[in-house]
Amino acid sequence: KASIRLGGVYTLVGLVDEWLSDEKTTSSPEERHKEGQVIINNLCAYIRSPLPLAERAEQLDKDYAKDLQNDFDGDIEKFDADKRAFARDKAALEEERQVRQSIIKEIREHLHNNKEPGPWSNFDYNFSNAYFFYPVDFNSSHFHKLLDFSAVNFNNGVDFSLASFSDSAKFSGATFDEEIEFSGTTFSVFANFNGAIFSGWTRFSGATFQWLADFNTATFAKEGTDFSNANFQNVNFYQTIFSEYAIFRETTFVQNATFADTNFIKDANFTKAIFKNHANFSDATFKGSINFINATFTKDVEFSAAKFTGN
């Protein structure tokens, strides 16, 4: 039952806090952290566990839509049985959504203390291959260890605004639907978005990438992408596709900025962008309007074999 599963979640959360604070049982902070990590691993494993009903979430979140005559030839027994099964699946999905959202909520609340890191910031988190059929909120969270969101599916939007990642953040192969929020986020080490697909409006405005941001072969589809006022140390957009507006207004590129073979299908705005080192736009395709008004190129910039078919 959902109530029992929720009780289990809160018990495990309490156990992590007890392990971190219980110096009487184990005086070693390393041992207490190790025991806490075991529980965190179990909570993450629950989030990663497959749920067949999640694949029908879009259908089950709506009202029952089948018709007695068109779908069951007037057989009221089959119609009623199917309607009851739909209601059971709908309730089961909602219960599971509440359990999983409660886990994410508890983790997030332990990842920040006002603007400071929280008591759980030094744990590793492995959510790889998870299917999030509910909104995910890690706003203002502090991750000091490895974070793995590779190959996940964020089906209902995600918020990492003002979050900080002190270790590698893996989002390679992830799929992002609806709104994607990374505004003001800080990536201190490796930000890996290799092959990620962004289907909703995507915001990285004001984000800071202090080492390497890899968007190699990523796809920004359907909605616009905003990197305005972002700061990149090194960034790789090789073979990236921007299907809608790509905004890099007042963005700073400190070291290498690679846009080689990038496809800008709609408008690309680099107004007042600052390129302090090598900028590579070779083989890039600009199908919409391209704006470099008041952009600054301090060193070499390459546009060899680039194609301009827009304005």
PDB file of C-alpha atoms in Angstrom:
ATOM      1  CA  LYS A   1       0.000   0.000   0.000  1.00  0.00           C
ATOM      2  CA  ALA A   2       1.101   3.537  -0.710  1.00  0.00           C
ATOM      3  CA  SER A   3       0.803   4.522   2.948  1.00  0.00           C
ATOM      4  CA  ILE A   4       3.186   1.715   3.960  1.00  0.00           C
ATOM      5  CA  ARG A   5       5.663   2.624   1.217  1.00  0.00           C
ATOM      6  CA  LEU A   6       5.542   6.273   2.286  1.00  0.00           C
ATOM      7  CA  GLY A   7       6.145   5.217   5.872  1.00  0.00           C
ATOM      8  CA  GLY A   8       9.169   3.266   4.687  1.00  0.00           C
ATOM      9  CA  VAL A   9      10.507   6.326   2.860  1.00  0.00           C
ATOM     10  CA  TYR A  10      10.266   8.545   5.944  1.00  0.00           C
ATOM     11  CA  THR A  11      11.844   5.816   8.096  1.00  0.00           C
ATOM     12  CA  LEU A  12      14.822   5.554   5.744  1.00  0.00           C
ATOM     13  CA  VAL A  13      15.162   9.332   5.632  1.00  0.00           C
ATOM     14  CA  GLY A  14      15.232   9.410   9.420  1.00  0.00           C
ATOM     15  CA  LEU A  15      17.852   6.657   9.487  1.00  0.00           C
ATOM     16  CA  VAL A  16      20.180   8.639   7.235  1.00  0.00           C
ATOM     17  CA  ASP A  17      19.919  11.635   9.566  1.00  0.00           C
ATOM     18  CA  GLU A  18      20.536   9.387  12.587  1.00  0.00           C
ATOM     19  CA  TRP A  19      23.639   7.841  11.013  1.00  0.00           C
ATOM     20  CA  LEU A  20      25.081  11.250  10.239  1.00  0.00           C
ATOM     21  CA  SER A  21      24.578  12.555  13.772  1.00  0.00           C
ATOM     22  CA  ASP A  22      25.001   9.459  15.986  1.00  0.00           C
ATOM     23  CA  GLU A  23      28.547   9.745  17.281  1.00  0.00           C
ATOM     24  CA  LYS A  24      27.837   7.304  20.120  1.00  0.00           C
ATOM     25  CA  THR A  25      27.208   4.332  17.829  1.00  0.00           C
ATOM     26  CA  THR A  26      30.038   5.103  15.407  1.00  0.00           C
ATOM     27  CA  SER A  27      32.545   7.819  16.148  1.00  0.00           C
ATOM     28  CA  SER A  28      34.049   7.757  12.650  1.00  0.00           C
ATOM     29  CA  PRO A  29      32.409  10.337  10.310  1.00  0.00           C
ATOM     30  CA  GLU A  30      33.547   8.237   7.351  1.00  0.00           C
ATOM     31  CA  GLU A  31      31.741   5.140   8.651  1.00  0.00           C
ATOM     32  CA  ARG A  32      28.579   7.117   9.389  1.00  0.00           C
ATOM     33  CA  HIS A  33      28.691   8.598   5.898  1.00  0.00           C
ATOM     34  CA  LYS A  34      29.180   5.118   4.414  1.00  0.00           C
ATOM     35  CA  GLU A  35      26.101   3.768   6.211  1.00  0.00           C
ATOM     36  CA  GLY A  36      24.099   6.791   5.099  1.00  0.00           C
ATOM     37  CA  GLN A  37      25.208   6.248   1.505  1.00  0.00           C
ATOM     38  CA  VAL A  38      23.821   2.702   1.608  1.00  0.00           C
ATOM     39  CA  ILE A  39      20.369   4.093   2.410  1.00  0.00           C
ATOM     40  CA  ILE A  40      20.667   6.847  -0.214  1.00  0.00           C
ATOM     41  CA  ASN A  41      21.517   4.116  -2.745  1.00  0.00           C
ATOM     42  CA  ASN A  42      18.304   2.303  -1.836  1.00  0.00           C
ATOM     43  CA  LEU A  43      16.198   5.444  -2.236  1.00  0.00           C
ATOM     44  CA  CYS A  44      17.790   6.103  -5.641  1.00  0.00           C
ATOM     45  CA  ALA A  45      17.250   2.472  -6.636  1.00  0.00           C
ATOM     46  CA  TYR A  46      13.543   2.860  -5.879  1.00  0.00           C
ATOM     47  CA  ILE A  47      13.392   5.910  -8.172  1.00  0.00           C
ATOM     48  CA  ARG A  48      15.188   3.924 -10.890  1.00  0.00           C
ATOM     49  CA  SER A  49      12.942   0.866 -10.560  1.00  0.00           C
ATOM     50  CA  PRO A  50      10.722   0.411 -13.627  1.00  0.00           C
ATOM     51  CA  LEU A  51       6.984   0.977 -13.399  1.00  0.00           C
ATOM     52  CA  PRO A  52       4.985  -0.317 -16.389  1.00  0.00           C
ATOM     53  CA  LEU A  53       2.065   1.987 -15.551  1.00  0.00           C
ATOM     54  CA  ALA A  54       4.332   5.012 -16.040  1.00  0.00           C
ATOM     55  CA  GLU A  55       4.363   4.347 -19.791  1.00  0.00           C
ATOM     56  CA  ARG A  56       0.595   4.971 -19.747  1.00  0.00           C
ATOM     57  CA  ALA A  57       0.829   8.076 -17.555  1.00  0.00           C
ATOM     58  CA  GLU A  58      -0.402  10.458 -20.260  1.00  0.00           C
ATOM     59  CA  GLN A  59      -3.477   8.285 -20.835  1.00  0.00           C
ATOM     60  CA  LEU A  60      -4.173   7.566 -17.157  1.00  0.00           C
ATOM     61  CA  ASP A  61      -3.909  11.219 -16.174  1.00  0.00           C
ATOM     62  CA  LYS A  62      -6.955  11.921 -18.340  1.00  0.00           C
ATOM     63  CA  ASP A  63     -10.557  10.850 -17.863  1.00  0.00           C
ATOM     64  CA  TYR A  64     -11.739   7.484 -19.150  1.00  0.00           C
ATOM     65  CA  ALA A  65     -12.414   8.020 -22.853  1.00  0.00           C
ATOM     66  CA  LYS A  66     -13.626   4.721 -24.329  1.00  0.00           C
ATOM     67  CA  ASP A  67     -17.127   4.394 -25.729  1.00  0.00           C
ATOM     68  CA  LEU A  68     -19.592   1.572 -25.030  1.00  0.00           C
ATOM     69  CA  GLN A  69     -20.790   1.196 -28.609  1.00  0.00           C
ATOM     70  CA  ASN A  70     -17.656   2.051 -30.609  1.00  0.00           C
ATOM     71  CA  ASP A  71     -15.129   0.169 -28.474  1.00  0.00           C
ATOM     72  CA  PHE A  72     -17.166  -2.718 -26.996  1.00  0.00           C
ATOM     73  CA  ASP A  73     -20.048  -3.214 -29.468  1.00  0.00           C
ATOM     74  CA  GLY A  74     -22.511  -2.459 -26.689  1.00  0.00           C
ATOM     75  CA  ASP A  75     -21.147  -5.185 -24.342  1.00  0.00           C
ATOM     76  CA  ILE A  76     -21.752  -3.427 -21.044  1.00  0.00           C
ATOM     77  CA  GLU A  77     -19.957  -6.095 -18.964  1.00  0.00           C
ATOM     78  CA  LYS A  78     -16.698  -5.655 -20.881  1.00  0.00           C
ATOM     79  CA  PHE A  79     -17.169  -1.884 -20.818  1.00  0.00           C
ATOM     80  CA  ASP A  80     -17.655  -1.828 -17.029  1.00  0.00           C
ATOM     81  CA  ALA A  81     -14.714  -4.214 -16.445  1.00  0.00           C
ATOM     82  CA  ASP A  82     -12.429  -2.084 -18.581  1.00  0.00           C
ATOM     83  CA  LYS A  83     -13.576   1.100 -16.853  1.00  0.00           C
ATOM     84  CA  ARG A  84     -12.904  -0.442 -13.405  1.00  0.00           C
ATOM     85  CA  ALA A  85      -9.435  -1.589 -14.531  1.00  0.00           C
ATOM     86  CA  PHE A  86      -8.717   1.928 -15.776  1.00  0.00           C
ATOM     87  CA  ALA A  87      -9.773   3.403 -12.424  1.00  0.00           C
ATOM     88  CA  ARG A  88      -7.541   0.918 -10.528  1.00  0.00           C
ATOM     89  CA  ASP A  89      -4.534   1.696 -12.726  1.00  0.00           C
ATOM     90  CA  LYS A  90      -5.170   5.425 -12.430  1.00  0.00           C
ATOM     91  CA  ALA A  91      -5.249   5.211  -8.623  1.00  0.00           C
ATOM     92  CA  ALA A  92      -2.162   2.977  -8.509  1.00  0.00           C
ATOM     93  CA  LEU A  93      -0.210   5.381 -10.730  1.00  0.00           C
ATOM     94  CA  GLU A  94      -1.155   8.361  -8.583  1.00  0.00           C
ATOM     95  CA  GLU A  95      -0.137   6.538  -5.405  1.00  0.00           C
ATOM     96  CA  GLU A  96       3.238   5.615  -6.906  1.00  0.00           C
ATOM     97  CA  ARG A  97       3.700   9.189  -8.116  1.00  0.00           C
ATOM     98  CA  GLN A  98       3.180  10.442  -4.557  1.00  0.00           C
ATOM     99  CA  VAL A  99       5.720   7.978  -3.155  1.00  0.00           C
ATOM    100  CA  ARG A 100       8.403   8.867  -5.695  1.00  0.00           C
ATOM    101  CA  GLN A 101       7.784  12.595  -5.443  1.00  0.00           C
ATOM    102  CA  SER A 102       8.110  12.299  -1.671  1.00  0.00           C
ATOM    103  CA  ILE A 103      11.557  10.713  -2.090  1.00  0.00           C
ATOM    104  CA  ILE A 104      12.703  13.526  -4.406  1.00  0.00           C
ATOM    105  CA  LYS A 105      11.236  16.140  -2.064  1.00  0.00           C
ATOM    106  CA  GLU A 106      13.046  14.688   0.969  1.00  0.00           C
ATOM    107  CA  ILE A 107      16.335  14.503  -0.914  1.00  0.00           C
ATOM    108  CA  ARG A 108      15.980  18.077  -2.149  1.00  0.00           C
ATOM    109  CA  GLU A 109      15.175  19.402   1.331  1.00  0.00           C
ATOM    110  CA  HIS A 110      18.376  17.773   2.620  1.00  0.00           C
ATOM    111  CA  LEU A 111      20.492  19.255  -0.190  1.00  0.00           C
ATOM    112  CA  HIS A 112      20.274  22.872   0.872  1.00  0.00           C
ATOM    113  CA  ASN A 113      20.101  24.935   4.031  1.00  0.00           C
ATOM    114  CA  ASN A 114      18.974  28.359   2.902  1.00  0.00           C
ATOM    115  CA  LYS A 115      21.799  29.166   0.461  1.00  0.00           C
ATOM    116  CA  GLU A 116      24.252  26.733   2.052  1.00  0.00           C
ATOM    117  CA  PRO A 117      24.799  23.003   1.331  1.00  0.00           C
ATOM    118  CA  GLY A 118      22.580  20.608   3.222  1.00  0.00           C
ATOM    119  CA  PRO A 119      23.438  17.532   5.323  1.00  0.00           C
ATOM    120  CA  TRP A 120      23.027  15.219   2.313  1.00  0.00           C
ATOM    121  CA  SER A 121      25.124  17.257  -0.129  1.00  0.00           C
ATOM    122  CA  ASN A 122      28.155  14.958   0.231  1.00  0.00           C
ATOM    123  CA  PHE A 123      26.396  11.802  -0.984  1.00  0.00           C
ATOM    124  CA  ASP A 124      26.541  10.307  -4.485  1.00  0.00           C
ATOM    125  CA  TYR A 125      23.227  10.117  -6.361  1.00  0.00           C
ATOM    126  CA  ASN A 126      22.599   7.634  -9.165  1.00  0.00           C
ATOM    127  CA  PHE A 127      19.310   8.169 -11.003  1.00  0.00           C
ATOM    128  CA  SER A 128      20.541   6.775 -14.324  1.00  0.00           C
ATOM    129  CA  ASN A 129      17.857   5.379 -16.664  1.00  0.00           C
ATOM    130  CA  ALA A 130      15.065   6.562 -14.367  1.00  0.00           C
ATOM    131  CA  TYR A 131      11.700   7.586 -15.814  1.00  0.00           C
ATOM    132  CA  PHE A 132      10.327  10.683 -14.098  1.00  0.00           C
ATOM    133  CA  PHE A 133       6.616  10.747 -14.890  1.00  0.00           C
ATOM    134  CA  TYR A 134       6.197  13.638 -12.445  1.00  0.00           C
ATOM    135  CA  PRO A 135       7.820  17.087 -12.059  1.00  0.00           C
ATOM    136  CA  VAL A 136      11.330  17.088 -10.572  1.00  0.00           C
ATOM    137  CA  ASP A 137      12.442  20.018  -8.419  1.00  0.00           C
ATOM    138  CA  PHE A 138      16.073  20.386  -7.315  1.00  0.00           C
ATOM    139  CA  ASN A 139      15.998  24.178  -7.183  1.00  0.00           C
ATOM    140  CA  SER A 140      18.874  25.635  -5.093  1.00  0.00           C
ATOM    141  CA  SER A 141      20.244  22.165  -4.313  1.00  0.00           C
ATOM    142  CA  HIS A 142      23.956  21.603  -3.651  1.00  0.00           C
ATOM    143  CA  PHE A 143      25.518  18.422  -5.041  1.00  0.00           C
ATOM    144  CA  HIS A 144      29.114  17.979  -3.855  1.00  0.00           C
ATOM    145  CA  LYS A 145      29.650  14.441  -5.154  1.00  0.00           C
ATOM    146  CA  LEU A 146      28.947  12.515  -8.339  1.00  0.00           C
ATOM    147  CA  LEU A 147      25.473  13.000  -9.783  1.00  0.00           C
ATOM    148  CA  ASP A 148      24.254  10.606 -12.486  1.00  0.00           C
ATOM    149  CA  PHE A 149      21.130  11.448 -14.496  1.00  0.00           C
ATOM    150  CA  SER A 150      22.399   9.741 -17.660  1.00  0.00           C
ATOM    151  CA  ALA A 151      19.722   8.286 -19.972  1.00  0.00           C
ATOM    152  CA  VAL A 152      16.879   9.491 -17.744  1.00  0.00           C
ATOM    153  CA  ASN A 153      13.538  10.733 -19.033  1.00  0.00           C
ATOM    154  CA  PHE A 154      12.207  13.912 -17.434  1.00  0.00           C
ATOM    155  CA  ASN A 155       8.644  13.650 -18.686  1.00  0.00           C
ATOM    156  CA  ASN A 156       7.024  16.508 -16.728  1.00  0.00           C
ATOM    157  CA  GLY A 157       9.620  19.240 -16.542  1.00  0.00           C
ATOM    158  CA  VAL A 158      12.636  19.729 -14.288  1.00  0.00           C
ATOM    159  CA  ASP A 159      14.016  22.596 -12.208  1.00  0.00           C
ATOM    160  CA  PHE A 160      17.728  22.812 -11.362  1.00  0.00           C
ATOM    161  CA  SER A 161      17.790  26.612 -11.169  1.00  0.00           C
ATOM    162  CA  LEU A 162      20.386  28.050  -8.762  1.00  0.00           C
ATOM    163  CA  ALA A 163      21.699  24.534  -8.071  1.00  0.00           C
ATOM    164  CA  SER A 164      25.431  23.879  -7.733  1.00  0.00           C
ATOM    165  CA  PHE A 165      27.404  20.837  -8.849  1.00  0.00           C
ATOM    166  CA  SER A 166      30.859  20.538  -7.252  1.00  0.00           C
ATOM    167  CA  ASP A 167      31.613  17.211  -8.938  1.00  0.00           C
ATOM    168  CA  SER A 168      30.732  15.777 -12.345  1.00  0.00           C
ATOM    169  CA  ALA A 169      27.099  16.091 -13.405  1.00  0.00           C
ATOM    170  CA  LYS A 170      26.059  13.420 -15.911  1.00  0.00           C
ATOM    171  CA  PHE A 171      23.030  14.124 -18.104  1.00  0.00           C
ATOM    172  CA  SER A 172      24.297  12.302 -21.202  1.00  0.00           C
ATOM    173  CA  GLY A 173      21.510  10.761 -23.270  1.00  0.00           C
ATOM    174  CA  ALA A 174      18.833  12.314 -21.061  1.00  0.00           C
ATOM    175  CA  THR A 175      15.459  13.344 -22.484  1.00  0.00           C
ATOM    176  CA  PHE A 176      13.897  16.546 -21.206  1.00  0.00           C
ATOM    177  CA  ASP A 177      10.219  17.282 -21.918  1.00  0.00           C
ATOM    178  CA  GLU A 178       8.226  20.403 -21.080  1.00  0.00           C
ATOM    179  CA  GLU A 179      10.087  23.229 -19.300  1.00  0.00           C
ATOM    180  CA  ILE A 180      13.760  22.757 -18.455  1.00  0.00           C
ATOM    181  CA  GLU A 181      15.268  25.148 -15.923  1.00  0.00           C
ATOM    182  CA  PHE A 182      19.013  25.479 -15.264  1.00  0.00           C
ATOM    183  CA  SER A 183      19.072  29.263 -14.790  1.00  0.00           C
ATOM    184  CA  GLY A 184      21.823  30.453 -12.474  1.00  0.00           C
ATOM    185  CA  THR A 185      23.176  26.928 -12.033  1.00  0.00           C
ATOM    186  CA  THR A 186      26.895  26.427 -11.318  1.00  0.00           C
ATOM    187  CA  PHE A 187      28.833  23.471 -12.743  1.00  0.00           C
ATOM    188  CA  SER A 188      32.282  23.408 -11.117  1.00  0.00           C
ATOM    189  CA  VAL A 189      33.633  20.364 -12.950  1.00  0.00           C
ATOM    190  CA  PHE A 190      32.303  18.381 -15.928  1.00  0.00           C
ATOM    191  CA  ALA A 191      28.770  19.064 -17.192  1.00  0.00           C
ATOM    192  CA  ASN A 192      27.949  16.188 -19.543  1.00  0.00           C
ATOM    193  CA  PHE A 193      24.868  16.698 -21.749  1.00  0.00           C
ATOM    194  CA  ASN A 194      26.256  14.600 -24.605  1.00  0.00           C
ATOM    195  CA  GLY A 195      23.391  13.382 -26.816  1.00  0.00           C
ATOM    196  CA  ALA A 196      20.686  14.873 -24.589  1.00  0.00           C
ATOM    197  CA  ILE A 197      17.326  15.827 -26.105  1.00  0.00           C
ATOM    198  CA  PHE A 198      15.593  18.998 -24.914  1.00  0.00           C
ATOM    199  CA  SER A 199      11.992  19.115 -26.108  1.00  0.00           C
ATOM    200  CA  GLY A 200      10.684  21.998 -24.028  1.00  0.00           C
ATOM    201  CA  TRP A 201      11.699  25.609 -23.501  1.00  0.00           C
ATOM    202  CA  THR A 202      15.233  25.363 -22.097  1.00  0.00           C
ATOM    203  CA  ARG A 203      16.854  27.956 -19.841  1.00  0.00           C
ATOM    204  CA  PHE A 204      20.556  28.043 -18.975  1.00  0.00           C
ATOM    205  CA  SER A 205      20.543  31.820 -18.578  1.00  0.00           C
ATOM    206  CA  GLY A 206      23.146  33.016 -16.087  1.00  0.00           C
ATOM    207  CA  ALA A 207      24.574  29.500 -15.670  1.00  0.00           C
ATOM    208  CA  THR A 208      28.298  29.083 -14.954  1.00  0.00           C
ATOM    209  CA  PHE A 209      30.388  26.263 -16.406  1.00  0.00           C
ATOM    210  CA  GLN A 210      33.784  26.399 -14.712  1.00  0.00           C
ATOM    211  CA  TRP A 211      35.490  23.549 -16.563  1.00  0.00           C
ATOM    212  CA  LEU A 212      33.899  21.768 -19.540  1.00  0.00           C
ATOM    213  CA  ALA A 213      30.331  21.746 -20.792  1.00  0.00           C
ATOM    214  CA  ASP A 214      29.737  19.017 -23.365  1.00  0.00           C
ATOM    215  CA  PHE A 215      26.585  19.325 -25.506  1.00  0.00           C
ATOM    216  CA  ASN A 216      28.036  17.199 -28.302  1.00  0.00           C
ATOM    217  CA  THR A 217      25.219  15.864 -30.587  1.00  0.00           C
ATOM    218  CA  ALA A 218      22.548  17.260 -28.254  1.00  0.00           C
ATOM    219  CA  THR A 219      19.196  18.280 -29.758  1.00  0.00           C
ATOM    220  CA  PHE A 220      17.205  21.314 -28.686  1.00  0.00           C
ATOM    221  CA  ALA A 221      13.818  20.619 -30.237  1.00  0.00           C
ATOM    222  CA  LYS A 222      10.408  22.306 -30.465  1.00  0.00           C
ATOM    223  CA  GLU A 223      11.048  25.258 -28.136  1.00  0.00           C
ATOM    224  CA  GLY A 224      13.740  27.914 -27.754  1.00  0.00           C
ATOM    225  CA  THR A 225      17.010  27.715 -25.843  1.00  0.00           C
ATOM    226  CA  ASP A 226      18.362  30.507 -23.664  1.00  0.00           C
ATOM    227  CA  PHE A 227      22.059  30.644 -22.717  1.00  0.00           C
ATOM    228  CA  SER A 228      22.073  34.415 -22.262  1.00  0.00           C
ATOM    229  CA  ASN A 229      24.548  35.748 -19.675  1.00  0.00           C
ATOM    230  CA  ALA A 230      25.976  32.243 -19.209  1.00  0.00           C
ATOM    231  CA  ASN A 231      29.694  31.842 -18.602  1.00  0.00           C
ATOM    232  CA  PHE A 232      31.569  28.976 -20.274  1.00  0.00           C
ATOM    233  CA  GLN A 233      35.168  28.027 -19.561  1.00  0.00           C
ATOM    234  CA  ASN A 234      35.193  25.425 -22.348  1.00  0.00           C
ATOM    235  CA  VAL A 235      32.117  24.340 -24.278  1.00  0.00           C
ATOM    236  CA  ASN A 236      31.455  21.784 -26.993  1.00  0.00           C
ATOM    237  CA  PHE A 237      28.348  22.124 -29.182  1.00  0.00           C
ATOM    238  CA  TYR A 238      29.746  19.880 -31.945  1.00  0.00           C
ATOM    239  CA  GLN A 239      26.916  18.580 -34.202  1.00  0.00           C
ATOM    240  CA  THR A 240      24.320  20.049 -31.868  1.00  0.00           C
ATOM    241  CA  ILE A 241      20.912  20.847 -33.361  1.00  0.00           C
ATOM    242  CA  PHE A 242      19.006  23.983 -32.364  1.00  0.00           C
ATOM    243  CA  SER A 243      15.553  23.534 -33.883  1.00  0.00           C
ATOM    244  CA  GLU A 244      14.218  26.817 -32.519  1.00  0.00           C
ATOM    245  CA  TYR A 245      15.705  30.082 -31.256  1.00  0.00           C
ATOM    246  CA  ALA A 246      19.217  29.833 -29.797  1.00  0.00           C
ATOM    247  CA  ILE A 247      19.984  32.778 -27.525  1.00  0.00           C
ATOM    248  CA  PHE A 248      23.596  33.440 -26.484  1.00  0.00           C
ATOM    249  CA  ARG A 249      23.129  37.153 -25.763  1.00  0.00           C
ATOM    250  CA  GLU A 250      25.904  38.577 -23.529  1.00  0.00           C
ATOM    251  CA  THR A 251      27.314  35.078 -23.027  1.00  0.00           C
ATOM    252  CA  THR A 252      31.020  34.786 -22.179  1.00  0.00           C
ATOM    253  CA  PHE A 253      33.246  32.071 -23.653  1.00  0.00           C
ATOM    254  CA  VAL A 254      36.541  32.096 -21.731  1.00  0.00           C
ATOM    255  CA  GLN A 255      38.462  29.320 -23.495  1.00  0.00           C
ATOM    256  CA  ASN A 256      37.478  27.155 -26.466  1.00  0.00           C
ATOM    257  CA  ALA A 257      33.975  27.510 -27.889  1.00  0.00           C
ATOM    258  CA  THR A 258      33.198  24.756 -30.387  1.00  0.00           C
ATOM    259  CA  PHE A 259      30.154  25.121 -32.636  1.00  0.00           C
ATOM    260  CA  ALA A 260      31.607  23.022 -35.463  1.00  0.00           C
ATOM    261  CA  ASP A 261      28.955  21.301 -37.621  1.00  0.00           C
ATOM    262  CA  THR A 262      26.230  22.799 -35.441  1.00  0.00           C
ATOM    263  CA  ASN A 263      22.830  23.250 -37.070  1.00  0.00           C
ATOM    264  CA  PHE A 264      20.944  26.453 -36.250  1.00  0.00           C
ATOM    265  CA  ILE A 265      17.556  25.894 -37.878  1.00  0.00           C
ATOM    266  CA  LYS A 266      15.968  29.119 -36.585  1.00  0.00           C
ATOM    267  CA  ASP A 267      17.468  32.389 -35.355  1.00  0.00           C
ATOM    268  CA  ALA A 268      20.816  32.443 -33.522  1.00  0.00           C
ATOM    269  CA  ASN A 269      21.499  35.463 -31.323  1.00  0.00           C
ATOM    270  CA  PHE A 270      25.078  36.176 -30.164  1.00  0.00           C
ATOM    271  CA  THR A 271      24.526  39.884 -29.450  1.00  0.00           C
ATOM    272  CA  LYS A 272      27.267  41.250 -27.142  1.00  0.00           C
ATOM    273  CA  ALA A 273      28.716  37.749 -26.681  1.00  0.00           C
ATOM    274  CA  ILE A 274      32.371  37.680 -25.675  1.00  0.00           C
ATOM    275  CA  PHE A 275      34.765  35.096 -27.136  1.00  0.00           C
ATOM    276  CA  LYS A 276      38.070  35.386 -25.257  1.00  0.00           C
ATOM    277  CA  ASN A 277      39.816  32.528 -27.028  1.00  0.00           C
ATOM    278  CA  HIS A 278      39.332  30.242 -30.024  1.00  0.00           C
ATOM    279  CA  ALA A 279      35.807  30.128 -31.489  1.00  0.00           C
ATOM    280  CA  ASN A 280      35.068  27.423 -34.059  1.00  0.00           C
ATOM    281  CA  PHE A 281      31.966  27.690 -36.284  1.00  0.00           C
ATOM    282  CA  SER A 282      33.403  25.602 -39.133  1.00  0.00           C
ATOM    283  CA  ASP A 283      30.785  23.589 -41.095  1.00  0.00           C
ATOM    284  CA  ALA A 284      28.017  25.173 -39.023  1.00  0.00           C
ATOM    285  CA  THR A 285      24.676  25.776 -40.736  1.00  0.00           C
ATOM    286  CA  PHE A 286      22.671  28.944 -40.104  1.00  0.00           C
ATOM    287  CA  LYS A 287      19.206  28.578 -41.656  1.00  0.00           C
ATOM    288  CA  GLY A 288      17.565  31.474 -39.818  1.00  0.00           C
ATOM    289  CA  SER A 289      18.821  34.941 -39.004  1.00  0.00           C
ATOM    290  CA  ILE A 290      22.222  35.221 -37.313  1.00  0.00           C
ATOM    291  CA  ASN A 291      23.101  38.110 -35.027  1.00  0.00           C
ATOM    292  CA  PHE A 292      26.644  38.917 -33.883  1.00  0.00           C
ATOM    293  CA  ILE A 293      25.973  42.622 -33.237  1.00  0.00           C
ATOM    294  CA  ASN A 294      28.514  44.027 -30.750  1.00  0.00           C
ATOM    295  CA  ALA A 295      30.012  40.573 -30.184  1.00  0.00           C
ATOM    296  CA  THR A 296      33.706  40.526 -29.238  1.00  0.00           C
ATOM    297  CA  PHE A 297      36.253  38.076 -30.636  1.00  0.00           C
ATOM    298  CA  THR A 298      39.551  38.526 -28.765  1.00  0.00           C
ATOM    299  CA  LYS A 299      41.442  35.796 -30.622  1.00  0.00           C
ATOM    300  CA  ASP A 300      40.868  33.672 -33.720  1.00  0.00           C
ATOM    301  CA  VAL A 301      37.438  32.684 -34.981  1.00  0.00           C
ATOM    302  CA  GLU A 302      36.760  30.124 -37.718  1.00  0.00           C
ATOM    303  CA  PHE A 303      33.778  30.014 -40.083  1.00  0.00           C
ATOM    304  CA  SER A 304      35.312  27.774 -42.765  1.00  0.00           C
ATOM    305  CA  ALA A 305      32.678  25.881 -44.791  1.00  0.00           C
ATOM    306  CA  ALA A 306      29.875  27.415 -42.708  1.00  0.00           C
ATOM    307  CA  LYS A 307      26.571  27.821 -44.541  1.00  0.00           C
ATOM    308  CA  PHE A 308      24.384  30.912 -44.225  1.00  0.00           C
ATOM    309  CA  THR A 309      20.976  30.467 -45.834  1.00  0.00           C
ATOM    310  CA  GLY A 310      18.961  32.821 -43.628  1.00  0.00           C
ATOM    311  CA  ASN A 311      19.234  36.574 -43.026  1.00  0.00           C
TER     312      ASN A 311
END
